[in-house]
Coordinates of C-alpha atoms in Angstrom, one line a residue:
X1 CA 65.1 87.4 64.0
X2 CA 67.2 84.3 65.3
X3 CA 68.6 81.8 62.9
X4 CA 68.3 78.4 64.2
X5 CA 68.8 74.9 62.9
X6 CA 65.4 74.4 62.4
X7 CA 65.2 77.8 60.6
X8 CA 64.7 81.5 60.9
X9 CA 62.7 82.2 64.2
X10 CA 60.8 85.6 64.2
X11 CA 60.2 87.2 67.8
X12 CA 58.4 90.5 66.6
X13 CA 57.6 93.5 68.7
X14 CA 55.3 96.1 67.4
X15 CA 55.3 99.7 67.5
X16 CA 52.1 101.4 68.5
X17 CA 49.5 101.3 65.9
X18 CA 51.1 98.4 63.9
X19 CA 48.7 96.0 62.6
X20 CA 50.9 93.8 60.5
X21 CA 54.3 92.9 59.7
X22 CA 54.9 91.0 56.5
X23 CA 58.3 90.2 54.9
X24 CA 60.5 87.6 53.0
X25 CA 64.2 86.9 53.5
X26 CA 66.5 84.4 52.1
X27 CA 69.0 82.3 54.1
X28 CA 71.2 79.4 53.3
X29 CA 69.7 79.5 49.9
X30 CA 66.3 79.0 51.0
X31 CA 63.5 81.4 51.0
X32 CA 61.2 82.2 53.8
X33 CA 58.0 84.3 54.3
X34 CA 56.7 85.6 57.4
X35 CA 53.1 87.3 57.9
X36 CA 52.8 88.3 61.4
X37 CA 50.3 90.5 63.7
X38 CA 50.4 92.0 67.1
X39 CA 49.2 89.0 68.6
X40 CA 52.0 86.5 67.2
X41 CA 55.0 85.8 69.0
X42 CA 57.9 83.6 68.6
X43 CA 57.4 81.8 65.3
X44 CA 59.5 79.6 63.1
X45 CA 59.5 79.2 59.3
X46 CA 60.1 76.1 57.2
X47 CA 61.3 76.6 53.9
X48 CA 58.9 78.0 51.1
X49 CA 56.2 78.2 53.9
X50 CA 54.1 81.3 55.5
X51 CA 54.0 81.9 59.0
X52 CA 50.9 83.5 60.0
X53 CA 49.1 82.6 63.4
X54 CA 48.6 84.0 66.6
X55 CA 50.4 83.2 69.8
X56 CA 47.4 83.6 72.2
X57 CA 45.7 80.7 73.3
X58 CA 42.3 80.2 72.3
X59 CA 40.0 81.1 75.7
X60 CA 40.6 83.5 78.2
X61 CA 42.7 83.6 81.2
X62 CA 39.6 83.0 83.1
X63 CA 39.8 79.3 81.8
X64 CA 43.3 78.5 83.2
X65 CA 43.2 75.3 84.8
X66 CA 46.7 74.7 85.5
X67 CA 50.0 76.4 86.2
X68 CA 53.6 75.1 85.0
X69 CA 56.2 76.4 87.3
X70 CA 59.9 76.1 86.0
X71 CA 62.3 75.4 88.8
X72 CA 65.5 77.0 88.5
X73 CA 65.0 81.1 88.8
X74 CA 61.4 80.6 89.3
X75 CA 60.7 78.7 92.7
X76 CA 64.5 79.0 93.8
X77 CA 67.3 80.4 92.6
X78 CA 69.9 77.3 92.1
X79 CA 71.5 79.1 89.5
X80 CA 74.7 80.4 91.5
X81 CA 75.1 76.5 92.5
X82 CA 74.8 75.6 88.8
X83 CA 77.4 78.3 88.0
X84 CA 79.7 77.1 91.1
X85 CA 79.5 73.5 89.6
X86 CA 80.4 74.4 85.8
X87 CA 83.0 76.7 87.2
X88 CA 84.9 74.0 89.1
X89 CA 84.2 71.8 86.1
X90 CA 85.9 74.6 83.9
X91 CA 89.1 74.8 86.1
X92 CA 89.7 71.2 86.3
X93 CA 89.5 71.0 82.2
X94 CA 91.4 74.2 82.0
X95 CA 88.6 75.8 80.2
X96 CA 88.1 79.8 80.5
X97 CA 84.7 80.2 81.9
X98 CA 83.1 83.0 84.1
X99 CA 79.7 84.2 85.2
X100 CA 79.2 86.2 81.7
X101 CA 79.7 82.7 80.1
X102 CA 77.6 81.3 82.4
X103 CA 74.6 83.4 81.1
X104 CA 74.5 81.2 78.1
X105 CA 73.7 78.4 79.7
X106 CA 70.6 79.7 81.1
X107 CA 67.8 77.4 80.1
X108 CA 69.8 74.5 78.7
X109 CA 70.0 71.1 79.8
X110 CA 73.3 69.8 80.9
X111 CA 74.2 68.1 77.8
X112 CA 73.7 71.4 75.8
X113 CA 75.3 73.3 78.7
X114 CA 78.5 71.3 78.2
X115 CA 78.6 71.8 74.8
X116 CA 78.4 75.3 75.1
X117 CA 81.3 75.0 77.7
X118 CA 83.5 73.1 75.7
X119 CA 83.1 75.7 72.7
X120 CA 83.9 73.2 69.8
X121 CA 86.6 71.3 71.9
X122 CA 86.6 67.5 71.1
X123 CA 85.7 64.9 73.5
X124 CA 84.5 61.2 73.2
X125 CA 81.1 60.4 74.3
X126 CA 82.4 58.7 77.2
X127 CA 84.5 61.9 78.2
X128 CA 81.6 63.8 77.6
X129 CA 79.4 61.6 79.8
X130 CA 82.3 61.5 82.6
X131 CA 82.3 65.6 82.6
X132 CA 78.6 65.6 82.7
X133 CA 78.4 63.4 85.9
X134 CA 81.4 65.2 87.4
X135 CA 79.7 68.4 87.3
X136 CA 76.2 67.2 88.6
X137 CA 78.3 65.5 91.6
X138 CA 79.9 68.8 92.3
X139 CA 76.1 70.4 92.0
X140 CA 74.2 67.7 94.4
X141 CA 77.2 68.5 96.9
X142 CA 76.3 72.1 96.8
X143 CA 72.8 71.8 97.3
X144 CA 72.8 69.6 100.0
X145 CA 71.9 72.4 102.4
X146 CA 69.3 74.0 100.5
X147 CA 66.0 74.3 102.3
X148 CA 62.6 76.2 102.8
X149 CA 64.6 79.3 103.4
X150 CA 65.9 79.3 99.7
X151 CA 62.5 79.5 98.1
X152 CA 62.2 83.0 95.9
X153 CA 60.0 85.7 97.4
X154 CA 56.2 85.0 96.4
X155 CA 56.7 81.4 95.1
X156 CA 55.2 79.7 98.5
X157 CA 52.6 82.4 98.6
X158 CA 51.5 81.8 95.2
X159 CA 51.6 77.7 95.5
X160 CA 49.4 78.1 98.6
X161 CA 46.8 80.4 96.6
X162 CA 46.7 78.0 93.6
X163 CA 45.9 75.0 96.0
X164 CA 43.1 76.6 97.5
X165 CA 41.7 77.9 94.2
X166 CA 41.6 74.4 93.0
X167 CA 44.1 75.2 90.3
X168 CA 46.5 72.0 89.3
X169 CA 50.1 72.6 89.6
X170 CA 53.2 71.1 87.7
X171 CA 56.8 71.5 87.4
X172 CA 58.5 71.6 84.1
X173 CA 62.2 71.5 84.3
X174 CA 65.1 70.7 82.3
X175 CA 66.9 69.6 85.5
X176 CA 67.4 66.1 86.2
X177 CA 67.5 67.0 90.0
X178 CA 64.2 68.7 90.1
X179 CA 62.5 66.2 92.5
X180 CA 65.6 66.1 95.2
X181 CA 65.2 70.0 95.2
X182 CA 61.6 70.1 95.7
X183 CA 62.2 67.7 98.5
X184 CA 64.9 69.7 100.1
X185 CA 62.9 72.8 99.6
X186 CA 59.7 71.1 101.4
X187 CA 57.2 72.0 98.3
X188 CA 56.5 68.4 97.2
X189 CA 52.8 68.1 98.8
X190 CA 52.0 71.2 96.9
X191 CA 52.9 70.2 93.4
X192 CA 50.6 67.8 91.4
X193 CA 53.1 66.5 89.1
X194 CA 56.7 66.7 87.7
X195 CA 58.1 66.6 84.3
X196 CA 61.7 66.8 84.4
X197 CA 65.1 66.0 82.3
X198 CA 64.0 62.5 82.3
X199 CA 60.6 63.2 80.8
X200 CA 61.4 63.9 77.5
X201 CA 64.2 63.5 74.9
X202 CA 63.8 67.3 73.1
X203 CA 64.4 70.1 75.9
X204 CA 63.7 73.8 75.5
X205 CA 62.8 75.8 73.3
X206 CA 61.1 72.6 72.0
X207 CA 57.7 72.4 73.6
X208 CA 57.8 68.7 74.8
X209 CA 58.6 69.1 78.2
X210 CA 55.7 71.5 78.9
X211 CA 53.2 69.5 76.7
X212 CA 53.9 66.2 78.9
X213 CA 53.5 68.4 81.9
X214 CA 50.1 69.2 80.7
X215 CA 49.2 65.4 79.9
X216 CA 50.2 64.8 83.6
X217 CA 47.6 67.1 84.9
X218 CA 45.2 66.0 82.5
X219 CA 44.5 69.5 80.8
X220 CA 44.7 70.7 77.4
X221 CA 47.4 73.1 76.6
X222 CA 45.2 76.1 76.1
X223 CA 44.2 76.0 79.6
X224 CA 47.7 76.2 81.2
X225 CA 49.9 78.9 82.0
X226 CA 53.8 78.5 82.2
X227 CA 56.0 80.7 84.7
X228 CA 59.5 81.0 83.5
X229 CA 62.6 83.0 83.7
X230 CA 64.7 81.9 80.3
X231 CA 64.0 82.9 77.0
X232 CA 63.9 79.4 75.6
X233 CA 61.6 78.4 78.4
X234 CA 59.2 81.0 77.2
X235 CA 59.5 80.1 73.2
X236 CA 58.8 76.6 74.5
X237 CA 55.7 77.7 76.3
X238 CA 54.5 79.7 73.4
X239 CA 55.2 76.6 71.1
X240 CA 53.0 74.6 73.3
X241 CA 49.9 76.8 73.0
X242 CA 50.0 77.9 76.3
X243 CA 49.9 81.2 78.4
X244 CA 53.2 82.4 79.3
X245 CA 54.7 84.6 82.1
X246 CA 58.0 86.0 81.9
X247 CA 60.0 86.4 85.1
X248 CA 62.9 88.8 84.5
X249 CA 64.3 91.5 82.1
X250 CA 62.5 92.2 78.8
X251 CA 65.7 91.7 76.9
X252 CA 65.6 87.7 78.0
X253 CA 61.4 87.2 78.4
X254 CA 59.7 89.9 76.3
X255 CA 58.1 87.3 74.2
X256 CA 56.0 86.0 77.4
X257 CA 52.0 87.2 77.3
X258 CA 53.2 88.8 80.9
X259 CA 56.4 89.9 82.0
X260 CA 57.1 90.4 85.8
X261 CA 60.3 91.3 87.8
X262 CA 59.5 88.7 90.1
X263 CA 56.6 86.4 91.9
X264 CA 57.0 88.6 95.0
X265 CA 54.0 90.3 95.7
X266 CA 51.8 88.3 92.9
X267 CA 48.3 87.0 93.5
X268 CA 46.7 84.4 91.5
X269 CA 43.5 86.5 90.7
X270 CA 45.5 89.8 89.8
X271 CA 48.0 87.3 87.6
X272 CA 44.7 86.5 85.7
X273 CA 43.5 90.1 85.3
X274 CA 47.2 90.9 83.6
X275 CA 47.1 88.1 81.4
X276 CA 43.8 89.3 80.3
X277 CA 45.4 93.0 79.5
X278 CA 48.6 91.3 78.5
X279 CA 50.4 94.0 80.7
X280 CA 54.3 94.6 80.6
X281 CA 55.8 95.3 84.2
X282 CA 58.9 96.4 83.6
X283 CA 62.0 95.1 85.7

């Protein structure tokens, strides 16, 4: 269970042989009821309602027509550059920060990341905006030398296969620098559309970004699969009614339909088969 401003969230992991999990809980003076089955993934309950639904999109993985990739941690690893930029800002502001604290920023927007960094410290909107701009300036300076060599193993090969198979490809990243990063990586010609931090108001785990990406591709959500490395991204994909592939440890992306260590050695045809079997490949 997780408790959010929108209500309690259930992320069930059923034991072998279990067919149903039904329970009630009371939180902040409100009563909530969950009624889950093994195909249910992340679900948020509203006060006085019962949650009972399946996270599997209608249809089979063989019907998938579009793949939506997160950028950071999936296509390329700019996480180190983000960390260095946040660390420099924290040092200038006299705020304690380290790599462990940086993990809490994974999958968050720039504004949400700064709120996490400030950890309750007061700042006017003008100061807040200045710090976000300063962090972004540090980041842009760091990625000036990013190139094709910075593509993560398996990413380019999979993009090529998808193009040959006639599968539409989109980037669904909360970053406002996604277009520049893609140009520097030399993969812009392999992407059909980009949905980024400028595309929607609500960031992950809200489904808005991925729904926008599907709309840009001209596809129904049920015919899309999202590849993500953050728990909030997997949650957003499931909320959008899409198939999901999580890259990384089960503790972080275990709610996805399929969990893989990385894209290295992954082929499109095999990916569809693994999704059909909901296979879990441990890191």
